[in-house]
Amino acid sequence: MSLRRLRIEWKKGHKVTARLAMPADPRDTVVLLAHGAGLGQYHPWMTRVRDGLAAAGYPTMTFDYPYMEAGRRSPGSLSSRLDCHRAALARLRTYSERIVLAGKSMGGRLASHVAAEGEEVAGLVYYGYPLVSPGRKEARDTGHLDVIGAPMLFVTGTRDRLCPLELLTPVLARLGAEAALIEGGDHGFMTPKSSGMSIEDTLDGVVTITADWIAANR
């Protein structure tokens, strides 16, 4: 596997950094993996999943949203993040037309909006979809998910406060989407010590779940 450094122009004169993990014998499906609000593409969570998917044969690209590239904590405008996400998708299309959009929390939600706008994708994988905003109890509006024709997989921890199962279950039923539960996992998929699972073990399992799902939806 090789790791390529790319620069993506998301607005005239403005670029962000991306990393493309390329297997020696790549499959024809590629994955665009977007980071969450508080962690960038270099966080161990992101690199573990990126490199794991690449090891399974799926070229996988991560990128930083503009605020993360600039070292800011505030995510900035929604439009700038969506513009950046679309630019990263366009860049990845130069490698393959068959793309799965994946994302951790905020990154998954933004991926869903990109797909809902009409971008053709082979599927979407949400790692801890943020159905609930931090500090809130009511669910976000998910009406835009109804117009996405591609298959969707929600990977969520059973202790995730931002994606409570009682709120996720009716969304899954409405969409006909699939779910994979991380038993005891929180929003970052951390499980209690009593589980005997390290975060690396859990993320390796997440990679297997994702790779198997992509293959099953080929």
PDB file of C-alpha atoms in Angstrom:
ATOM      1  CA  MET A   1       0.000   0.000   0.000  1.00  0.00           C
ATOM      2  CA  SER A   2       1.181   3.494  -0.824  1.00  0.00           C
ATOM      3  CA  LEU A   3       0.076   6.766   0.775  1.00  0.00           C
ATOM      4  CA  ARG A   4      -0.194   9.680  -1.628  1.00  0.00           C
ATOM      5  CA  ARG A   5      -0.358  13.332  -0.632  1.00  0.00           C
ATOM      6  CA  LEU A   6      -2.766  15.434  -2.682  1.00  0.00           C
ATOM      7  CA  ARG A   7      -3.777  19.080  -2.689  1.00  0.00           C
ATOM      8  CA  ILE A   8      -7.405  19.841  -3.507  1.00  0.00           C
ATOM      9  CA  GLU A   9      -8.573  23.275  -4.609  1.00  0.00           C
ATOM     10  CA  TRP A  10     -12.059  23.682  -3.159  1.00  0.00           C
ATOM     11  CA  LYS A  11     -12.314  27.393  -4.008  1.00  0.00           C
ATOM     12  CA  LYS A  12     -10.180  29.525  -6.307  1.00  0.00           C
ATOM     13  CA  GLY A  13      -6.916  30.112  -4.481  1.00  0.00           C
ATOM     14  CA  HIS A  14      -7.881  27.905  -1.518  1.00  0.00           C
ATOM     15  CA  LYS A  15      -6.639  24.348  -1.082  1.00  0.00           C
ATOM     16  CA  VAL A  16      -6.800  21.573   1.495  1.00  0.00           C
ATOM     17  CA  THR A  17      -4.589  18.536   1.976  1.00  0.00           C
ATOM     18  CA  ALA A  18      -5.748  14.993   1.265  1.00  0.00           C
ATOM     19  CA  ARG A  19      -4.201  11.570   1.753  1.00  0.00           C
ATOM     20  CA  LEU A  20      -4.986   8.688  -0.591  1.00  0.00           C
ATOM     21  CA  ALA A  21      -4.187   5.179   0.634  1.00  0.00           C
ATOM     22  CA  MET A  22      -3.729   3.094  -2.508  1.00  0.00           C
ATOM     23  CA  PRO A  23      -3.557  -0.725  -2.386  1.00  0.00           C
ATOM     24  CA  ALA A  24      -1.085  -2.545  -4.598  1.00  0.00           C
ATOM     25  CA  ASP A  25      -4.008  -4.349  -6.256  1.00  0.00           C
ATOM     26  CA  PRO A  26      -6.950  -1.933  -5.950  1.00  0.00           C
ATOM     27  CA  ARG A  27     -10.600  -2.836  -6.415  1.00  0.00           C
ATOM     28  CA  ASP A  28     -12.784  -0.674  -8.634  1.00  0.00           C
ATOM     29  CA  THR A  29     -14.677   0.854  -5.669  1.00  0.00           C
ATOM     30  CA  VAL A  30     -13.002   3.744  -3.849  1.00  0.00           C
ATOM     31  CA  VAL A  31     -13.933   5.331  -0.522  1.00  0.00           C
ATOM     32  CA  LEU A  32     -14.017   8.995   0.463  1.00  0.00           C
ATOM     33  CA  LEU A  33     -13.696   9.153   4.254  1.00  0.00           C
ATOM     34  CA  ALA A  34     -14.573  12.489   5.922  1.00  0.00           C
ATOM     35  CA  HIS A  35     -13.544  13.416   9.449  1.00  0.00           C
ATOM     36  CA  GLY A  36     -15.706  14.509  12.367  1.00  0.00           C
ATOM     37  CA  ALA A  37     -16.003  17.990  13.842  1.00  0.00           C
ATOM     38  CA  GLY A  38     -13.284  17.609  16.443  1.00  0.00           C
ATOM     39  CA  LEU A  39     -10.769  15.359  14.716  1.00  0.00           C
ATOM     40  CA  GLY A  40      -8.932  15.779  11.439  1.00  0.00           C
ATOM     41  CA  GLN A  41      -7.702  13.255   8.923  1.00  0.00           C
ATOM     42  CA  TYR A  42      -4.522  12.550  10.898  1.00  0.00           C
ATOM     43  CA  HIS A  43      -6.342  11.391  14.033  1.00  0.00           C
ATOM     44  CA  PRO A  44      -5.570   7.717  14.811  1.00  0.00           C
ATOM     45  CA  TRP A  45      -9.291   6.889  14.421  1.00  0.00           C
ATOM     46  CA  MET A  46      -9.225   8.136  10.844  1.00  0.00           C
ATOM     47  CA  THR A  47      -5.892   6.638   9.835  1.00  0.00           C
ATOM     48  CA  ARG A  48      -6.816   3.228  11.270  1.00  0.00           C
ATOM     49  CA  VAL A  49     -10.018   3.053   9.244  1.00  0.00           C
ATOM     50  CA  ARG A  50      -8.428   4.550   6.100  1.00  0.00           C
ATOM     51  CA  ASP A  51      -5.476   2.176   6.098  1.00  0.00           C
ATOM     52  CA  GLY A  52      -7.658  -0.780   7.036  1.00  0.00           C
ATOM     53  CA  LEU A  53      -9.988  -0.223   4.095  1.00  0.00           C
ATOM     54  CA  ALA A  54      -6.998   0.163   1.796  1.00  0.00           C
ATOM     55  CA  ALA A  55      -5.560  -3.102   3.123  1.00  0.00           C
ATOM     56  CA  ALA A  56      -8.896  -4.710   2.200  1.00  0.00           C
ATOM     57  CA  GLY A  57      -8.347  -3.507  -1.372  1.00  0.00           C
ATOM     58  CA  TYR A  58     -10.396  -0.311  -1.377  1.00  0.00           C
ATOM     59  CA  PRO A  59      -8.476   2.884  -2.237  1.00  0.00           C
ATOM     60  CA  THR A  60      -9.477   5.337   0.493  1.00  0.00           C
ATOM     61  CA  MET A  61      -8.984   9.092   0.594  1.00  0.00           C
ATOM     62  CA  THR A  62      -9.229  11.377   3.605  1.00  0.00           C
ATOM     63  CA  PHE A  63      -9.073  15.167   3.572  1.00  0.00           C
ATOM     64  CA  ASP A  64      -9.281  18.111   5.942  1.00  0.00           C
ATOM     65  CA  TYR A  65     -12.131  20.588   5.844  1.00  0.00           C
ATOM     66  CA  PRO A  66     -10.939  24.212   5.467  1.00  0.00           C
ATOM     67  CA  TYR A  67     -11.199  25.060   9.171  1.00  0.00           C
ATOM     68  CA  MET A  68      -9.147  22.021  10.146  1.00  0.00           C
ATOM     69  CA  GLU A  69      -6.560  22.798   7.458  1.00  0.00           C
ATOM     70  CA  ALA A  70      -6.244  26.305   8.928  1.00  0.00           C
ATOM     71  CA  GLY A  71      -5.925  25.002  12.497  1.00  0.00           C
ATOM     72  CA  ARG A  72      -9.187  26.539  13.679  1.00  0.00           C
ATOM     73  CA  ARG A  73     -11.600  24.890  16.115  1.00  0.00           C
ATOM     74  CA  SER A  74     -14.801  26.424  14.757  1.00  0.00           C
ATOM     75  CA  PRO A  75     -16.102  24.467  11.727  1.00  0.00           C
ATOM     76  CA  GLY A  76     -16.970  27.689   9.897  1.00  0.00           C
ATOM     77  CA  SER A  77     -19.758  27.931   7.361  1.00  0.00           C
ATOM     78  CA  LEU A  78     -21.697  24.913   6.178  1.00  0.00           C
ATOM     79  CA  SER A  79     -21.304  26.051   2.576  1.00  0.00           C
ATOM     80  CA  SER A  80     -17.491  26.022   2.778  1.00  0.00           C
ATOM     81  CA  ARG A  81     -17.470  22.486   4.175  1.00  0.00           C
ATOM     82  CA  LEU A  82     -19.879  21.245   1.517  1.00  0.00           C
ATOM     83  CA  ASP A  83     -17.867  22.937  -1.239  1.00  0.00           C
ATOM     84  CA  CYS A  84     -14.735  21.240   0.068  1.00  0.00           C
ATOM     85  CA  HIS A  85     -16.475  17.864   0.300  1.00  0.00           C
ATOM     86  CA  ARG A  86     -17.709  18.140  -3.281  1.00  0.00           C
ATOM     87  CA  ALA A  87     -14.231  19.104  -4.485  1.00  0.00           C
ATOM     88  CA  ALA A  88     -12.709  16.080  -2.726  1.00  0.00           C
ATOM     89  CA  LEU A  89     -15.334  13.864  -4.353  1.00  0.00           C
ATOM     90  CA  ALA A  90     -14.576  15.325  -7.776  1.00  0.00           C
ATOM     91  CA  ARG A  91     -10.856  14.672  -7.274  1.00  0.00           C
ATOM     92  CA  LEU A  92     -11.485  11.075  -6.272  1.00  0.00           C
ATOM     93  CA  ARG A  93     -13.598  10.539  -9.389  1.00  0.00           C
ATOM     94  CA  THR A  94     -10.401  10.828 -11.410  1.00  0.00           C
ATOM     95  CA  TYR A  95      -9.479   7.422  -9.922  1.00  0.00           C
ATOM     96  CA  SER A  96     -12.853   5.688 -10.178  1.00  0.00           C
ATOM     97  CA  GLU A  97     -16.491   6.512 -10.885  1.00  0.00           C
ATOM     98  CA  ARG A  98     -17.650   4.014  -8.270  1.00  0.00           C
ATOM     99  CA  ILE A  99     -17.368   5.871  -4.964  1.00  0.00           C
ATOM    100  CA  VAL A 100     -18.639   5.121  -1.490  1.00  0.00           C
ATOM    101  CA  LEU A 101     -18.998   8.158   0.757  1.00  0.00           C
ATOM    102  CA  ALA A 102     -18.110   7.454   4.385  1.00  0.00           C
ATOM    103  CA  GLY A 103     -17.765   9.780   7.315  1.00  0.00           C
ATOM    104  CA  LYS A 104     -17.296  10.044  11.047  1.00  0.00           C
ATOM    105  CA  SER A 105     -20.162  11.951  12.717  1.00  0.00           C
ATOM    106  CA  MET A 106     -20.223  15.401  11.063  1.00  0.00           C
ATOM    107  CA  GLY A 107     -18.348  14.049   8.052  1.00  0.00           C
ATOM    108  CA  GLY A 108     -21.059  11.457   7.502  1.00  0.00           C
ATOM    109  CA  ARG A 109     -23.822  14.034   7.814  1.00  0.00           C
ATOM    110  CA  LEU A 110     -22.125  16.295   5.273  1.00  0.00           C
ATOM    111  CA  ALA A 111     -21.648  13.313   2.953  1.00  0.00           C
ATOM    112  CA  SER A 112     -25.391  12.685   3.132  1.00  0.00           C
ATOM    113  CA  HIS A 113     -26.123  16.250   2.072  1.00  0.00           C
ATOM    114  CA  VAL A 114     -23.688  15.969  -0.840  1.00  0.00           C
ATOM    115  CA  ALA A 115     -25.429  12.778  -1.985  1.00  0.00           C
ATOM    116  CA  ALA A 116     -28.884  14.305  -1.480  1.00  0.00           C
ATOM    117  CA  GLU A 117     -27.898  17.146  -3.821  1.00  0.00           C
ATOM    118  CA  GLY A 118     -27.684  14.616  -6.644  1.00  0.00           C
ATOM    119  CA  GLU A 119     -24.090  13.370  -6.675  1.00  0.00           C
ATOM    120  CA  GLU A 120     -23.961   9.800  -7.986  1.00  0.00           C
ATOM    121  CA  VAL A 121     -22.426   7.497  -5.381  1.00  0.00           C
ATOM    122  CA  ALA A 122     -22.332   3.736  -4.887  1.00  0.00           C
ATOM    123  CA  GLY A 123     -23.250   3.899  -1.198  1.00  0.00           C
ATOM    124  CA  LEU A 124     -22.908   5.775   2.068  1.00  0.00           C
ATOM    125  CA  VAL A 125     -21.449   4.598   5.378  1.00  0.00           C
ATOM    126  CA  TYR A 126     -22.145   6.678   8.474  1.00  0.00           C
ATOM    127  CA  TYR A 127     -19.889   6.141  11.496  1.00  0.00           C
ATOM    128  CA  GLY A 128     -21.864   7.557  14.415  1.00  0.00           C
ATOM    129  CA  TYR A 129     -24.357   9.639  12.445  1.00  0.00           C
ATOM    130  CA  PRO A 130     -25.156  12.670  14.653  1.00  0.00           C
ATOM    131  CA  LEU A 131     -28.940  12.390  14.854  1.00  0.00           C
ATOM    132  CA  VAL A 132     -28.881  14.635  17.912  1.00  0.00           C
ATOM    133  CA  SER A 133     -26.894  17.856  18.313  1.00  0.00           C
ATOM    134  CA  PRO A 134     -24.619  17.974  21.395  1.00  0.00           C
ATOM    135  CA  GLY A 135     -26.620  19.111  24.400  1.00  0.00           C
ATOM    136  CA  ARG A 136     -29.970  18.518  22.692  1.00  0.00           C
ATOM    137  CA  LYS A 137     -32.521  15.711  22.964  1.00  0.00           C
ATOM    138  CA  GLU A 138     -34.644  16.086  19.859  1.00  0.00           C
ATOM    139  CA  ALA A 139     -33.537  14.538  16.580  1.00  0.00           C
ATOM    140  CA  ARG A 140     -32.253  16.588  13.674  1.00  0.00           C
ATOM    141  CA  ASP A 141     -34.332  16.724  10.513  1.00  0.00           C
ATOM    142  CA  THR A 142     -33.305  13.792   8.311  1.00  0.00           C
ATOM    143  CA  GLY A 143     -35.758  14.403   5.482  1.00  0.00           C
ATOM    144  CA  HIS A 144     -32.930  14.885   2.982  1.00  0.00           C
ATOM    145  CA  LEU A 145     -31.958  11.227   3.400  1.00  0.00           C
ATOM    146  CA  ASP A 146     -35.209  10.187   1.695  1.00  0.00           C
ATOM    147  CA  VAL A 147     -34.010  11.384  -1.716  1.00  0.00           C
ATOM    148  CA  ILE A 148     -30.773   9.362  -1.642  1.00  0.00           C
ATOM    149  CA  GLY A 149     -31.105   6.351  -3.909  1.00  0.00           C
ATOM    150  CA  ALA A 150     -27.845   4.663  -2.917  1.00  0.00           C
ATOM    151  CA  PRO A 151     -27.691   2.012  -0.162  1.00  0.00           C
ATOM    152  CA  MET A 152     -26.800   3.270   3.307  1.00  0.00           C
ATOM    153  CA  LEU A 153     -25.141   1.677   6.330  1.00  0.00           C
ATOM    154  CA  PHE A 154     -25.293   3.207   9.799  1.00  0.00           C
ATOM    155  CA  VAL A 155     -22.494   1.988  12.077  1.00  0.00           C
ATOM    156  CA  THR A 156     -23.282   3.104  15.605  1.00  0.00           C
ATOM    157  CA  GLY A 157     -22.347   2.395  19.204  1.00  0.00           C
ATOM    158  CA  THR A 158     -25.092   1.231  21.530  1.00  0.00           C
ATOM    159  CA  ARG A 159     -24.047   3.933  24.040  1.00  0.00           C
ATOM    160  CA  ASP A 160     -23.825   6.767  21.490  1.00  0.00           C
ATOM    161  CA  ARG A 161     -25.621   9.774  22.975  1.00  0.00           C
ATOM    162  CA  LEU A 162     -25.670  11.545  19.606  1.00  0.00           C
ATOM    163  CA  CYS A 163     -27.301   8.587  17.872  1.00  0.00           C
ATOM    164  CA  PRO A 164     -29.702   6.976  20.364  1.00  0.00           C
ATOM    165  CA  LEU A 165     -31.064   3.676  19.102  1.00  0.00           C
ATOM    166  CA  GLU A 166     -34.642   4.703  19.894  1.00  0.00           C
ATOM    167  CA  LEU A 167     -34.253   7.594  17.438  1.00  0.00           C
ATOM    168  CA  LEU A 168     -32.217   5.684  14.859  1.00  0.00           C
ATOM    169  CA  THR A 169     -34.593   2.711  14.588  1.00  0.00           C
ATOM    170  CA  PRO A 170     -37.485   4.619  12.937  1.00  0.00           C
ATOM    171  CA  VAL A 171     -35.045   6.309  10.543  1.00  0.00           C
ATOM    172  CA  LEU A 172     -33.723   2.914   9.463  1.00  0.00           C
ATOM    173  CA  ALA A 173     -37.259   1.614   8.952  1.00  0.00           C
ATOM    174  CA  ARG A 174     -38.222   4.667   6.913  1.00  0.00           C
ATOM    175  CA  LEU A 175     -35.177   4.463   4.667  1.00  0.00           C
ATOM    176  CA  GLY A 176     -34.855   0.696   4.452  1.00  0.00           C
ATOM    177  CA  ALA A 177     -31.239   1.210   5.505  1.00  0.00           C
ATOM    178  CA  GLU A 178     -28.960  -1.214   7.321  1.00  0.00           C
ATOM    179  CA  ALA A 179     -27.290  -0.828  10.698  1.00  0.00           C
ATOM    180  CA  ALA A 180     -24.268  -2.403  12.365  1.00  0.00           C
ATOM    181  CA  LEU A 181     -24.139  -2.012  16.140  1.00  0.00           C
ATOM    182  CA  ILE A 182     -20.937  -1.669  18.146  1.00  0.00           C
ATOM    183  CA  GLU A 183     -21.951  -3.242  21.439  1.00  0.00           C
ATOM    184  CA  GLY A 184     -21.093  -0.910  24.326  1.00  0.00           C
ATOM    185  CA  GLY A 185     -19.573   1.639  21.966  1.00  0.00           C
ATOM    186  CA  ASP A 186     -19.862   5.374  22.546  1.00  0.00           C
ATOM    187  CA  HIS A 187     -19.824   8.076  19.855  1.00  0.00           C
ATOM    188  CA  GLY A 188     -16.167   7.306  19.094  1.00  0.00           C
ATOM    189  CA  PHE A 189     -16.787   3.536  19.362  1.00  0.00           C
ATOM    190  CA  MET A 190     -14.881   3.276  22.639  1.00  0.00           C
ATOM    191  CA  THR A 191     -16.166   0.315  24.645  1.00  0.00           C
ATOM    192  CA  PRO A 192     -15.947  -0.338  28.422  1.00  0.00           C
ATOM    193  CA  LYS A 193     -12.769  -1.967  29.703  1.00  0.00           C
ATOM    194  CA  SER A 194     -14.872  -4.959  30.699  1.00  0.00           C
ATOM    195  CA  SER A 195     -15.426  -5.681  27.004  1.00  0.00           C
ATOM    196  CA  GLY A 196     -11.770  -6.638  26.629  1.00  0.00           C
ATOM    197  CA  MET A 197     -11.694  -4.739  23.319  1.00  0.00           C
ATOM    198  CA  SER A 198      -9.181  -2.017  22.546  1.00  0.00           C
ATOM    199  CA  ILE A 199     -10.210   0.813  20.250  1.00  0.00           C
ATOM    200  CA  GLU A 200      -7.868  -0.671  17.645  1.00  0.00           C
ATOM    201  CA  ASP A 201      -9.691  -4.011  17.896  1.00  0.00           C
ATOM    202  CA  THR A 202     -13.037  -2.268  17.532  1.00  0.00           C
ATOM    203  CA  LEU A 203     -11.952  -0.198  14.527  1.00  0.00           C
ATOM    204  CA  ASP A 204     -10.535  -3.280  12.826  1.00  0.00           C
ATOM    205  CA  GLY A 205     -13.986  -4.794  13.242  1.00  0.00           C
ATOM    206  CA  VAL A 206     -15.549  -1.654  11.788  1.00  0.00           C
ATOM    207  CA  VAL A 207     -13.263  -1.967   8.760  1.00  0.00           C
ATOM    208  CA  THR A 208     -14.364  -5.572   8.254  1.00  0.00           C
ATOM    209  CA  ILE A 209     -18.029  -4.602   8.555  1.00  0.00           C
ATOM    210  CA  THR A 210     -17.539  -1.818   6.007  1.00  0.00           C
ATOM    211  CA  ALA A 211     -15.544  -3.903   3.527  1.00  0.00           C
ATOM    212  CA  ASP A 212     -18.052  -6.751   3.683  1.00  0.00           C
ATOM    213  CA  TRP A 213     -20.961  -4.336   3.198  1.00  0.00           C
ATOM    214  CA  ILE A 214     -19.322  -2.680   0.172  1.00  0.00           C
ATOM    215  CA  ALA A 215     -18.694  -6.093  -1.381  1.00  0.00           C
ATOM    216  CA  ALA A 216     -22.274  -7.210  -0.704  1.00  0.00           C
ATOM    217  CA  ASN A 217     -23.650  -4.081  -2.379  1.00  0.00           C
ATOM    218  CA  ARG A 218     -21.430  -4.353  -5.450  1.00  0.00           C
TER     219      ARG A 218
END
